[in-house]
mmCIF file of C-alpha atoms and ligand atoms in Angstrom:
data_model
loop_
_atom_site.group_PDB
_atom_site.id
_atom_site.type_symbol
_atom_site.label_atom_id
_atom_site.label_comp_id
_atom_site.label_asym_id
_atom_site.label_seq_id
_atom_site.Cartn_x
_atom_site.Cartn_y
_atom_site.Cartn_z
ATOM 1 C CA UNK A 1 0.000 0.000 0.000
ATOM 2 C CA UNK A 2 1.364 3.420 -0.909
ATOM 3 C CA UNK A 3 0.683 5.583 2.167
ATOM 4 C CA UNK A 4 -1.018 8.935 1.764
ATOM 5 C CA UNK A 5 1.733 10.512 3.832
ATOM 6 C CA UNK A 6 5.031 9.755 5.531
ATOM 7 C CA UNK A 7 7.219 12.225 7.433
ATOM 8 C CA UNK A 8 10.861 12.721 6.499
ATOM 9 C CA UNK A 9 12.903 12.313 9.689
ATOM 10 C CA UNK A 10 16.658 11.898 9.894
ATOM 11 C CA UNK A 11 19.861 11.986 11.877
ATOM 12 C CA UNK A 12 19.566 15.628 12.933
ATOM 13 C CA UNK A 13 16.146 15.082 14.548
ATOM 14 C CA UNK A 14 17.645 12.133 16.425
ATOM 15 C CA UNK A 15 20.647 14.157 17.555
ATOM 16 C CA UNK A 16 18.520 17.041 18.889
ATOM 17 C CA UNK A 17 16.022 14.727 20.615
ATOM 18 C CA UNK A 18 18.879 12.762 22.210
ATOM 19 C CA UNK A 19 20.231 16.065 23.490
ATOM 20 C CA UNK A 20 16.899 16.753 25.235
ATOM 21 C CA UNK A 21 16.919 13.311 26.817
ATOM 22 C CA UNK A 22 20.573 13.477 27.840
ATOM 23 C CA UNK A 23 20.191 16.898 29.461
ATOM 24 C CA UNK A 24 16.780 16.234 31.023
ATOM 25 C CA UNK A 25 15.040 19.175 29.284
ATOM 26 C CA UNK A 26 11.973 17.219 28.233
ATOM 27 C CA UNK A 27 8.990 19.398 29.131
ATOM 28 C CA UNK A 28 8.039 22.885 28.049
ATOM 29 C CA UNK A 29 11.146 24.797 29.075
ATOM 30 C CA UNK A 30 14.437 24.541 27.219
ATOM 31 C CA UNK A 31 16.643 25.962 24.530
ATOM 32 C CA UNK A 32 14.955 24.225 21.614
ATOM 33 C CA UNK A 33 11.626 25.942 22.312
ATOM 34 C CA UNK A 34 13.211 29.381 22.298
ATOM 35 C CA UNK A 35 15.272 28.593 19.203
ATOM 36 C CA UNK A 36 12.347 27.090 17.284
ATOM 37 C CA UNK A 37 10.065 30.024 18.116
ATOM 38 C CA UNK A 38 12.725 32.542 17.162
ATOM 39 C CA UNK A 39 13.780 30.800 13.968
ATOM 40 C CA UNK A 40 10.297 29.991 12.671
ATOM 41 C CA UNK A 41 9.165 33.582 13.310
ATOM 42 C CA UNK A 42 12.263 34.851 11.555
ATOM 43 C CA UNK A 43 11.794 32.486 8.588
ATOM 44 C CA UNK A 44 8.288 33.895 8.130
ATOM 45 C CA UNK A 45 9.449 37.492 8.659
ATOM 46 C CA UNK A 46 7.645 37.939 11.984
ATOM 47 C CA UNK A 47 8.741 39.348 15.343
ATOM 48 C CA UNK A 48 7.356 36.756 17.792
ATOM 49 C CA UNK A 49 6.525 33.064 17.765
ATOM 50 C CA UNK A 50 4.530 31.323 20.506
ATOM 51 C CA UNK A 51 4.841 27.541 20.245
ATOM 52 C CA UNK A 52 1.722 25.529 21.070
ATOM 53 C CA UNK A 53 0.936 21.840 21.557
ATOM 54 C CA UNK A 54 -0.884 21.639 18.205
ATOM 55 C CA UNK A 55 -2.359 23.759 15.411
ATOM 56 C CA UNK A 56 -5.880 23.582 16.814
ATOM 57 C CA UNK A 57 -4.628 25.063 20.102
ATOM 58 C CA UNK A 58 -2.780 27.746 18.126
ATOM 59 C CA UNK A 59 -6.040 28.812 16.455
ATOM 60 C CA UNK A 60 -7.939 28.716 19.760
ATOM 61 C CA UNK A 61 -5.301 30.794 21.539
ATOM 62 C CA UNK A 62 -5.256 33.300 18.669
ATOM 63 C CA UNK A 63 -9.029 33.779 18.769
ATOM 64 C CA UNK A 64 -8.905 34.008 22.582
ATOM 65 C CA UNK A 65 -6.290 36.752 22.246
ATOM 66 C CA UNK A 66 -8.804 38.821 20.216
ATOM 67 C CA UNK A 67 -10.993 38.995 23.346
ATOM 68 C CA UNK A 68 -14.254 38.749 21.433
ATOM 69 C CA UNK A 69 -17.491 39.906 23.033
ATOM 70 C CA UNK A 70 -20.179 37.196 23.001
ATOM 71 C CA UNK A 71 -21.798 37.192 19.570
ATOM 72 C CA UNK A 72 -18.884 38.802 17.732
ATOM 73 C CA UNK A 73 -18.484 37.286 14.292
ATOM 74 C CA UNK A 74 -15.468 35.774 12.561
ATOM 75 C CA UNK A 75 -15.644 35.075 8.827
ATOM 76 C CA UNK A 76 -14.010 31.846 7.678
ATOM 77 C CA UNK A 77 -14.228 29.486 4.719
ATOM 78 C CA UNK A 78 -16.836 26.696 4.704
ATOM 79 C CA UNK A 79 -14.160 24.421 3.200
ATOM 80 C CA UNK A 80 -11.700 23.881 6.036
ATOM 81 C CA UNK A 81 -10.935 21.745 9.084
ATOM 82 C CA UNK A 82 -13.196 22.041 12.122
ATOM 83 C CA UNK A 83 -10.366 23.588 14.179
ATOM 84 C CA UNK A 84 -11.140 27.003 12.623
ATOM 85 C CA UNK A 85 -14.827 27.084 13.561
ATOM 86 C CA UNK A 86 -14.111 25.410 16.906
ATOM 87 C CA UNK A 87 -11.699 28.191 17.878
ATOM 88 C CA UNK A 88 -14.407 30.796 17.258
ATOM 89 C CA UNK A 89 -17.247 28.940 19.012
ATOM 90 C CA UNK A 90 -15.068 28.075 22.003
ATOM 91 C CA UNK A 91 -14.341 31.744 22.552
ATOM 92 C CA UNK A 92 -17.957 32.896 22.463
ATOM 93 C CA UNK A 93 -17.861 34.047 18.836
ATOM 94 C CA UNK A 94 -20.083 33.202 15.892
ATOM 95 C CA UNK A 95 -18.458 31.639 12.826
ATOM 96 C CA UNK A 96 -19.757 33.099 9.549
ATOM 97 C CA UNK A 97 -18.998 31.120 6.399
ATOM 98 C CA UNK A 98 -18.071 31.919 2.816
ATOM 99 C CA UNK A 99 -17.848 29.388 -0.001
ATOM 100 C CA UNK A 100 -14.566 28.523 -1.702
ATOM 101 C CA UNK A 101 -13.123 29.227 -5.113
ATOM 102 C CA UNK A 102 -13.714 26.329 -7.546
ATOM 103 C CA UNK A 103 -10.083 26.317 -8.758
ATOM 104 C CA UNK A 104 -7.912 27.100 -5.732
ATOM 105 C CA UNK A 105 -10.390 25.787 -3.113
ATOM 106 C CA UNK A 106 -9.501 28.748 -0.867
ATOM 107 C CA UNK A 107 -11.931 31.353 0.528
ATOM 108 C CA UNK A 108 -14.005 33.020 -2.210
ATOM 109 C CA UNK A 109 -13.062 36.671 -1.777
ATOM 110 C CA UNK A 110 -15.978 37.925 -3.895
ATOM 111 C CA UNK A 111 -18.541 36.843 -1.298
ATOM 112 C CA UNK A 112 -16.545 38.253 1.603
ATOM 113 C CA UNK A 113 -17.766 41.866 1.772
ATOM 114 C CA UNK A 114 -21.412 40.729 1.789
ATOM 115 C CA UNK A 115 -20.785 38.805 5.015
ATOM 116 C CA UNK A 116 -19.429 41.736 7.028
ATOM 117 C CA UNK A 117 -21.856 43.080 9.643
ATOM 118 C CA UNK A 118 -21.605 45.458 12.594
ATOM 119 C CA UNK A 119 -20.583 42.448 14.696
ATOM 120 C CA UNK A 120 -17.707 41.243 12.510
ATOM 121 C CA UNK A 121 -14.433 41.208 14.436
ATOM 122 C CA UNK A 122 -12.094 39.206 12.235
ATOM 123 C CA UNK A 123 -11.493 37.264 9.035
ATOM 124 C CA UNK A 124 -9.779 33.885 9.134
ATOM 125 C CA UNK A 125 -8.392 32.970 5.702
ATOM 126 C CA UNK A 126 -7.094 29.412 5.285
ATOM 127 C CA UNK A 127 -4.455 28.493 2.710
ATOM 128 C CA UNK A 128 -5.786 25.221 1.342
ATOM 129 C CA UNK A 129 -3.564 22.246 0.443
ATOM 130 C CA UNK A 130 -0.619 24.587 -0.058
ATOM 131 C CA UNK A 131 -2.312 27.209 -2.257
ATOM 132 C CA UNK A 132 -2.484 30.664 -0.647
ATOM 133 C CA UNK A 133 -5.779 32.446 -0.140
ATOM 134 C CA UNK A 134 -6.009 35.657 -2.173
ATOM 135 C CA UNK A 135 -4.732 38.041 0.487
ATOM 136 C CA UNK A 136 -4.963 41.431 -1.308
ATOM 137 C CA UNK A 137 -8.770 41.793 -1.213
ATOM 138 C CA UNK A 138 -8.902 40.220 2.248
ATOM 139 C CA UNK A 139 -6.411 42.749 3.589
ATOM 140 C CA UNK A 140 -8.173 45.629 1.838
ATOM 141 C CA UNK A 141 -11.510 44.697 3.359
ATOM 142 C CA UNK A 142 -9.970 44.160 6.800
ATOM 143 C CA UNK A 143 -8.313 47.568 6.644
ATOM 144 C CA UNK A 144 -11.452 49.340 5.422
ATOM 145 C CA UNK A 145 -13.709 47.774 8.065
ATOM 146 C CA UNK A 146 -11.236 47.635 10.961
ATOM 147 C CA UNK A 147 -11.144 43.822 11.148
ATOM 148 C CA UNK A 148 -8.357 41.620 12.450
ATOM 149 C CA UNK A 149 -6.912 38.849 10.275
ATOM 150 C CA UNK A 150 -6.104 35.474 11.819
ATOM 151 C CA UNK A 151 -4.332 33.471 9.167
ATOM 152 C CA UNK A 152 -4.464 29.676 9.170
ATOM 153 C CA UNK A 153 -1.239 28.693 7.426
ATOM 154 C CA UNK A 154 -1.190 25.110 8.719
ATOM 155 C CA UNK A 155 -1.009 23.740 5.162
ATOM 156 C CA UNK A 156 1.176 26.422 3.648
ATOM 157 C CA UNK A 157 4.640 26.562 5.229
ATOM 158 C CA UNK A 158 6.790 28.424 2.715
ATOM 159 C CA UNK A 159 3.914 29.217 0.315
ATOM 160 C CA UNK A 160 3.748 32.741 -1.109
ATOM 161 C CA UNK A 161 1.082 35.162 -2.164
ATOM 162 C CA UNK A 162 2.494 37.848 -4.505
ATOM 163 C CA UNK A 163 5.964 36.881 -3.305
ATOM 164 C CA UNK A 164 5.093 37.332 0.356
ATOM 165 C CA UNK A 165 5.197 34.331 2.701
ATOM 166 C CA UNK A 166 2.022 32.829 4.093
ATOM 167 C CA UNK A 167 2.130 33.326 7.845
ATOM 168 C CA UNK A 168 3.256 36.936 7.453
ATOM 169 C CA UNK A 169 -0.185 38.454 6.778
ATOM 170 C CA UNK A 170 -2.277 38.153 9.914
ATOM 171 C CA UNK A 171 -2.346 40.144 13.145
ATOM 172 C CA UNK A 172 -1.831 36.556 14.223
ATOM 173 C CA UNK A 173 -0.843 33.683 11.929
ATOM 174 C CA UNK A 174 -1.243 30.063 12.953
ATOM 175 C CA UNK A 175 0.707 26.985 11.960
ATOM 176 C CA UNK A 176 0.416 23.269 12.659
ATOM 177 C CA UNK A 177 3.410 20.940 12.787
ATOM 178 C CA UNK A 178 1.395 17.715 12.787
ATOM 179 C CA UNK A 179 3.214 14.696 11.288
ATOM 180 C CA UNK A 180 1.798 15.248 7.796
ATOM 181 C CA UNK A 181 2.639 18.973 7.613
ATOM 182 C CA UNK A 182 5.542 20.391 5.587
ATOM 183 C CA UNK A 183 7.696 20.590 8.670
ATOM 184 C CA UNK A 184 6.643 18.571 11.689
ATOM 185 C CA UNK A 185 7.137 18.278 15.420
ATOM 186 C CA UNK A 186 4.896 15.171 15.648
ATOM 187 C CA UNK A 187 2.145 17.179 17.283
ATOM 188 C CA UNK A 188 2.675 20.922 17.503
ATOM 189 C CA UNK A 189 1.710 24.398 16.422
ATOM 190 C CA UNK A 190 2.689 28.042 16.627
ATOM 191 C CA UNK A 191 1.165 31.508 16.497
ATOM 192 C CA UNK A 192 3.213 34.294 14.929
ATOM 193 C CA UNK A 193 2.593 37.987 15.576
ATOM 194 C CA UNK A 194 4.374 41.334 15.565
ATOM 195 C CA UNK A 195 2.371 42.735 18.485
ATOM 196 C CA UNK A 196 3.956 42.783 21.976
ATOM 197 C CA UNK A 197 0.476 42.989 23.481
ATOM 198 C CA UNK A 198 -0.851 39.961 21.578
ATOM 199 C CA UNK A 199 2.256 37.907 22.324
ATOM 200 C CA UNK A 200 1.655 38.389 26.059
ATOM 201 C CA UNK A 201 -1.955 37.234 25.701
ATOM 202 C CA UNK A 202 -0.882 34.223 23.644
ATOM 203 C CA UNK A 203 1.738 33.190 26.208
ATOM 204 C CA UNK A 204 -0.829 33.598 28.950
ATOM 205 C CA UNK A 205 -3.382 31.459 27.064
ATOM 206 C CA UNK A 206 -0.722 28.792 26.575
ATOM 207 C CA UNK A 207 0.242 28.635 30.227
ATOM 208 C CA UNK A 208 -3.028 28.521 32.236
ATOM 209 C CA UNK A 209 -3.087 32.326 32.424
ATOM 210 C CA UNK A 210 -0.525 32.274 35.224
ATOM 211 C CA UNK A 211 0.583 35.821 35.901
ATOM 212 C CA UNK A 212 4.280 36.611 35.913
ATOM 213 C CA UNK A 213 4.022 38.807 39.024
ATOM 214 C CA UNK A 214 1.928 36.389 41.105
ATOM 215 C CA UNK A 215 1.732 32.716 40.234
ATOM 216 C CA UNK A 216 -1.527 30.891 41.068
ATOM 217 C CA UNK A 217 -3.461 34.173 40.950
ATOM 218 C CA UNK A 218 -5.759 34.369 37.925
ATOM 219 C CA UNK A 219 -7.641 37.217 36.287
ATOM 220 C CA UNK A 220 -8.664 35.142 33.266
ATOM 221 C CA UNK A 221 -8.838 31.509 32.170
ATOM 222 C CA UNK A 222 -6.174 29.974 29.986
ATOM 223 C CA UNK A 223 -5.197 26.488 28.873
ATOM 224 C CA UNK A 224 -2.239 24.183 28.958
ATOM 225 C CA UNK A 225 -1.252 24.482 25.298
ATOM 226 C CA UNK A 226 2.491 24.113 25.898
ATOM 227 C CA UNK A 227 4.842 22.494 23.389
ATOM 228 C CA UNK A 228 7.638 20.310 24.762
ATOM 229 C CA UNK A 229 11.342 20.906 24.223
ATOM 230 C CA UNK A 230 11.468 17.498 22.511
ATOM 231 C CA UNK A 231 8.851 18.571 19.974
ATOM 232 C CA UNK A 232 10.699 21.828 19.368
ATOM 233 C CA UNK A 233 13.962 19.894 18.907
ATOM 234 C CA UNK A 234 12.348 17.917 16.075
ATOM 235 C CA UNK A 235 10.919 21.129 14.629
ATOM 236 C CA UNK A 236 14.270 22.885 14.617
ATOM 237 C CA UNK A 237 15.899 19.966 12.800
ATOM 238 C CA UNK A 238 13.028 19.995 10.281
ATOM 239 C CA UNK A 239 13.372 23.729 9.732
ATOM 240 C CA UNK A 240 16.999 23.229 8.669
ATOM 241 C CA UNK A 241 15.638 21.161 5.753
ATOM 242 C CA UNK A 242 12.550 23.151 4.792
ATOM 243 C CA UNK A 243 13.870 24.235 1.390
ATOM 244 C CA UNK A 244 14.381 20.611 0.347
ATOM 245 C CA UNK A 245 10.881 19.749 1.643
ATOM 246 C CA UNK A 246 9.375 22.543 -0.473
ATOM 247 C CA UNK A 247 11.353 21.435 -3.501
ATOM 248 C CA UNK A 248 10.164 17.859 -3.017
ATOM 249 C CA UNK A 249 6.497 18.939 -2.841
ATOM 250 C CA UNK A 250 6.805 20.979 -6.037
ATOM 251 C CA UNK A 251 8.628 18.127 -7.765
ATOM 252 C CA UNK A 252 5.832 15.744 -6.686
ATOM 253 C CA UNK A 253 3.110 18.074 -7.974
ATOM 254 C CA UNK A 254 4.857 18.431 -11.302
ATOM 255 C CA UNK A 255 5.328 14.662 -11.606
ATOM 256 C CA UNK A 256 1.610 14.076 -10.939
ATOM 257 C CA UNK A 257 0.621 16.875 -13.265
ATOM 258 C CA UNK A 258 2.647 15.502 -16.176
ATOM 259 C CA UNK A 259 1.063 12.065 -15.766
ATOM 260 C CA UNK A 260 -2.511 13.154 -15.030
ATOM 261 C CA UNK A 261 -3.102 16.131 -17.321
ATOM 262 C CA UNK A 262 -4.371 13.847 -20.080
ATOM 263 C CA UNK A 263 -7.239 12.552 -17.891
ATOM 264 C CA UNK A 264 -10.136 14.890 -18.588
ATOM 265 C CA UNK A 265 -12.177 13.160 -15.853
ATOM 266 C CA UNK A 266 -9.927 14.884 -13.282
ATOM 267 C CA UNK A 267 -9.663 18.471 -12.139
ATOM 268 C CA UNK A 268 -6.064 18.996 -10.977
ATOM 269 C CA UNK A 269 -4.616 21.532 -8.505
ATOM 270 C CA UNK A 270 -3.940 24.996 -9.854
ATOM 271 C CA UNK A 271 -1.498 27.754 -9.205
ATOM 272 C CA UNK A 272 -2.733 31.284 -9.723
ATOM 273 C CA UNK A 273 -0.330 33.751 -11.349
ATOM 274 C CA UNK A 274 0.051 35.581 -8.014
ATOM 275 C CA UNK A 275 0.612 32.406 -6.020
ATOM 276 C CA UNK A 276 3.461 30.065 -5.168
ATOM 277 C CA UNK A 277 1.753 26.799 -4.262
ATOM 278 C CA UNK A 278 3.685 24.411 -1.994
ATOM 279 C CA UNK A 279 1.314 21.507 -2.820
ATOM 280 C CA UNK A 280 1.059 20.296 0.776
ATOM 281 C CA UNK A 281 -1.323 17.656 -0.571
ATOM 282 C CA UNK A 282 -2.010 16.864 -4.216
ATOM 283 C CA UNK A 283 -5.798 16.994 -4.455
ATOM 284 C CA UNK A 284 -7.929 15.980 -7.421
ATOM 285 C CA UNK A 285 -11.644 16.546 -8.042
ATOM 286 C CA UNK A 286 -13.606 14.110 -10.208
ATOM 287 C CA UNK A 287 -15.570 15.619 -13.065
ATOM 288 C CA UNK A 288 -19.023 14.331 -14.031
ATOM 289 C CA UNK A 289 -17.456 12.286 -16.877
ATOM 290 C CA UNK A 290 -15.751 10.055 -14.277
ATOM 291 C CA UNK A 291 -19.212 8.735 -13.354
ATOM 292 C CA UNK A 292 -18.441 8.237 -9.661
ATOM 293 C CA UNK A 293 -17.849 10.155 -6.465
ATOM 294 C CA UNK A 294 -14.656 10.354 -4.422
ATOM 295 C CA UNK A 295 -15.728 7.560 -2.086
ATOM 296 C CA UNK A 296 -16.084 5.070 -4.944
ATOM 297 C CA UNK A 297 -12.857 6.346 -6.496
ATOM 298 C CA UNK A 298 -11.019 5.916 -3.156
ATOM 299 C CA UNK A 299 -12.319 2.327 -2.854
ATOM 300 C CA UNK A 300 -11.021 1.481 -6.310
ATOM 301 C CA UNK A 301 -7.657 3.078 -5.598
ATOM 302 C CA UNK A 302 -7.378 1.199 -2.306
ATOM 303 C CA UNK A 303 -8.012 -2.065 -4.164
ATOM 304 C CA UNK A 304 -5.076 -1.099 -6.355
ATOM 305 C CA UNK A 305 -2.771 -0.414 -3.407
ATOM 306 C CA UNK A 306 -3.165 3.359 -3.107
ATOM 307 C CA UNK A 307 -4.222 5.121 0.070
ATOM 308 C CA UNK A 308 -6.049 8.458 -0.277
ATOM 309 C CA UNK A 309 -7.902 10.894 1.979
ATOM 310 C CA UNK A 310 -11.240 12.569 1.301
ATOM 311 C CA UNK A 311 -11.463 16.362 1.054
ATOM 312 C CA UNK A 312 -12.877 18.351 3.974
ATOM 313 C CA UNK A 313 -16.637 18.254 4.519
ATOM 314 C CA UNK A 314 -18.185 21.732 4.702
ATOM 315 C CA UNK A 315 -18.569 23.365 8.108
ATOM 316 C CA UNK A 316 -22.247 23.955 7.243
ATOM 317 C CA UNK A 317 -22.675 20.179 6.770
ATOM 318 C CA UNK A 318 -21.745 19.309 10.362
ATOM 319 C CA UNK A 319 -24.534 18.019 12.634
ATOM 320 C CA UNK A 320 -22.685 19.332 15.682
ATOM 321 C CA UNK A 321 -23.087 22.904 14.431
ATOM 322 C CA UNK A 322 -26.714 22.375 13.356
ATOM 323 C CA UNK A 323 -27.486 21.371 16.943
ATOM 324 C CA UNK A 324 -25.999 24.690 18.051
ATOM 325 C CA UNK A 325 -28.298 26.528 15.657
ATOM 326 C CA UNK A 326 -25.489 27.315 13.223
ATOM 327 C CA UNK A 327 -25.554 27.134 9.390
ATOM 328 C CA UNK A 328 -28.740 24.993 9.296
ATOM 329 C CA UNK A 329 -30.312 26.529 6.174
ATOM 330 C CA UNK A 330 -27.032 27.479 4.504
ATOM 331 C CA UNK A 331 -25.670 26.067 1.275
ATOM 332 C CA UNK A 332 -22.203 26.486 -0.240
ATOM 333 C CA UNK A 333 -22.339 24.697 -3.590
ATOM 334 C CA UNK A 334 -18.626 24.717 -4.441
ATOM 335 C CA UNK A 335 -17.718 23.308 -1.027
ATOM 336 C CA UNK A 336 -20.445 20.671 -1.313
ATOM 337 C CA UNK A 337 -19.247 19.692 -4.771
ATOM 338 C CA UNK A 338 -15.549 19.320 -3.969
ATOM 339 C CA UNK A 339 -16.301 17.643 -0.624
ATOM 340 C CA UNK A 340 -18.191 14.980 -2.565
ATOM 341 C CA UNK A 341 -15.889 14.612 -5.556
ATOM 342 C CA UNK A 342 -12.453 15.490 -4.154
ATOM 343 C CA UNK A 343 -9.707 13.446 -2.559
ATOM 344 C CA UNK A 344 -5.993 13.749 -2.215
ATOM 345 C CA UNK A 345 -3.360 11.351 -3.448
ATOM 346 C CA UNK A 346 -0.228 10.082 -1.665
ATOM 347 C CA UNK A 347 1.752 13.292 -1.171
ATOM 348 C CA UNK A 348 4.338 12.525 1.498
ATOM 349 C CA UNK A 349 7.866 13.868 1.584
ATOM 350 C CA UNK A 350 9.340 10.418 1.012
ATOM 351 C CA UNK A 351 7.338 9.589 -2.132
ATOM 352 C CA UNK A 352 9.385 8.253 -5.065
ATOM 353 C CA UNK A 353 8.929 8.573 -8.820
ATOM 354 C CA UNK A 354 8.208 4.853 -8.879
ATOM 355 C CA UNK A 355 5.376 5.280 -6.387
ATOM 356 C CA UNK A 356 3.957 8.193 -8.373
ATOM 357 C CA UNK A 357 3.945 5.943 -11.452
ATOM 358 C CA UNK A 358 2.099 3.275 -9.458
ATOM 359 C CA UNK A 359 -0.470 5.781 -8.195
ATOM 360 C CA UNK A 360 -1.111 7.012 -11.725
ATOM 361 C CA UNK A 361 -1.458 3.425 -13.006
ATOM 362 C CA UNK A 362 -4.012 2.785 -10.263
ATOM 363 C CA UNK A 363 -5.855 5.950 -11.318
ATOM 364 C CA UNK A 364 -5.916 4.775 -14.941
ATOM 365 C CA UNK A 365 -7.449 1.462 -13.856
ATOM 366 C CA UNK A 366 -9.914 3.095 -11.474
ATOM 367 C CA UNK A 367 -11.185 5.459 -14.158
ATOM 368 C CA UNK A 368 -11.550 2.877 -16.917
HETATM 369 C C1 PLP B 1 -3.688 20.466 10.304
HETATM 370 C C2 PLP B 1 -4.563 21.663 10.298
HETATM 371 C C3 PLP B 1 -4.989 22.306 11.471
HETATM 372 C C4 PLP B 1 -4.901 21.676 12.830
HETATM 373 O O1 PLP B 1 -3.671 21.365 13.260
HETATM 374 P P1 PLP B 1 -3.464 20.223 14.373
HETATM 375 O O2 PLP B 1 -2.008 20.392 14.689
HETATM 376 O O3 PLP B 1 -3.768 18.912 13.740
HETATM 377 O O4 PLP B 1 -4.341 20.537 15.524
HETATM 378 C C5 PLP B 1 -5.658 23.509 11.371
HETATM 379 N N1 PLP B 1 -5.947 24.048 10.181
HETATM 380 C C6 PLP B 1 -5.621 23.440 9.030
HETATM 381 C C7 PLP B 1 -5.994 24.102 7.754
HETATM 382 C C8 PLP B 1 -4.934 22.224 9.045
HETATM 383 O O5 PLP B 1 -4.634 21.608 7.892
#
């Protein structure tokens, strides 16, 4: 079976982790945390990094740092992971959805302005599968209406929008370093910001809202979202190799593209002229001529030794939110379409040309 993903770990990760074990710095204090925060922030052109235990926690801490009033609204794409909507709901906010673009699968910026109300506090763009959201109109709208931007760059390490790195756009920008992300810490995340005020709130959220001047005295509630020194050690080793990871992803996308462009039953990933896509995952969407949905396609590929993953299911299609009175009557046709007909192919950092050939053979069989 060709796995949908495999991390690329090596001798440097082992060396840094051994150093943590040998020196006893295994929890959330230690040099690797400081170095990883500093170096990831610097790579993305930001002032501060606050490491978190995962990307979901990073998003939650970032929304908490906005200090929403109950009922304040945050606009986010319907086509994303639940972590985005969860972060808003958890902090007393109301998630407001926009559909996605049929080609890039990122937030549809044309429907954005129509969703802004007197209660809107922030916009949360998500860079999907390595393709950046179109940041110009998002930033313009945010500036004009006084809205914060929380960027979800969990799938877009190193991606660029008009030459500028994803993760450099938001008041706060969130990353995940889960095992399938472009650089990994196993589990892990980080929020980047340039604001000294926000960085204090983020650190407080991460560490149970302990106060520096009087420990065990609390004026607000926080969480334990701390990353360990061991995780940061892996992350630092990964960061040393990020350029080769990005190269590998672009090589993979090109190899798939060359082999799959002749199949007119498949819609392939795109790269807008203003974008530098890092192809975190190589997604395909079945056209009507394929005569099946992604679930049937995935079954056939599995029978031919290829593991895949379905696309996200829309936030408005989640029973848990319907029960909360959210999104019940809403419809986002592009999201619904790609959720039903989209899946992503094996896209790991260790994938070989041979494996890509095998995947494409399996696709040929599955479609015939
Ligand atoms: C992976 C991911 C997250 C969540 O990160 P975890 O580290 O798994 O909690 C959030 N947003 C997006 C877009 C992701 O792909």
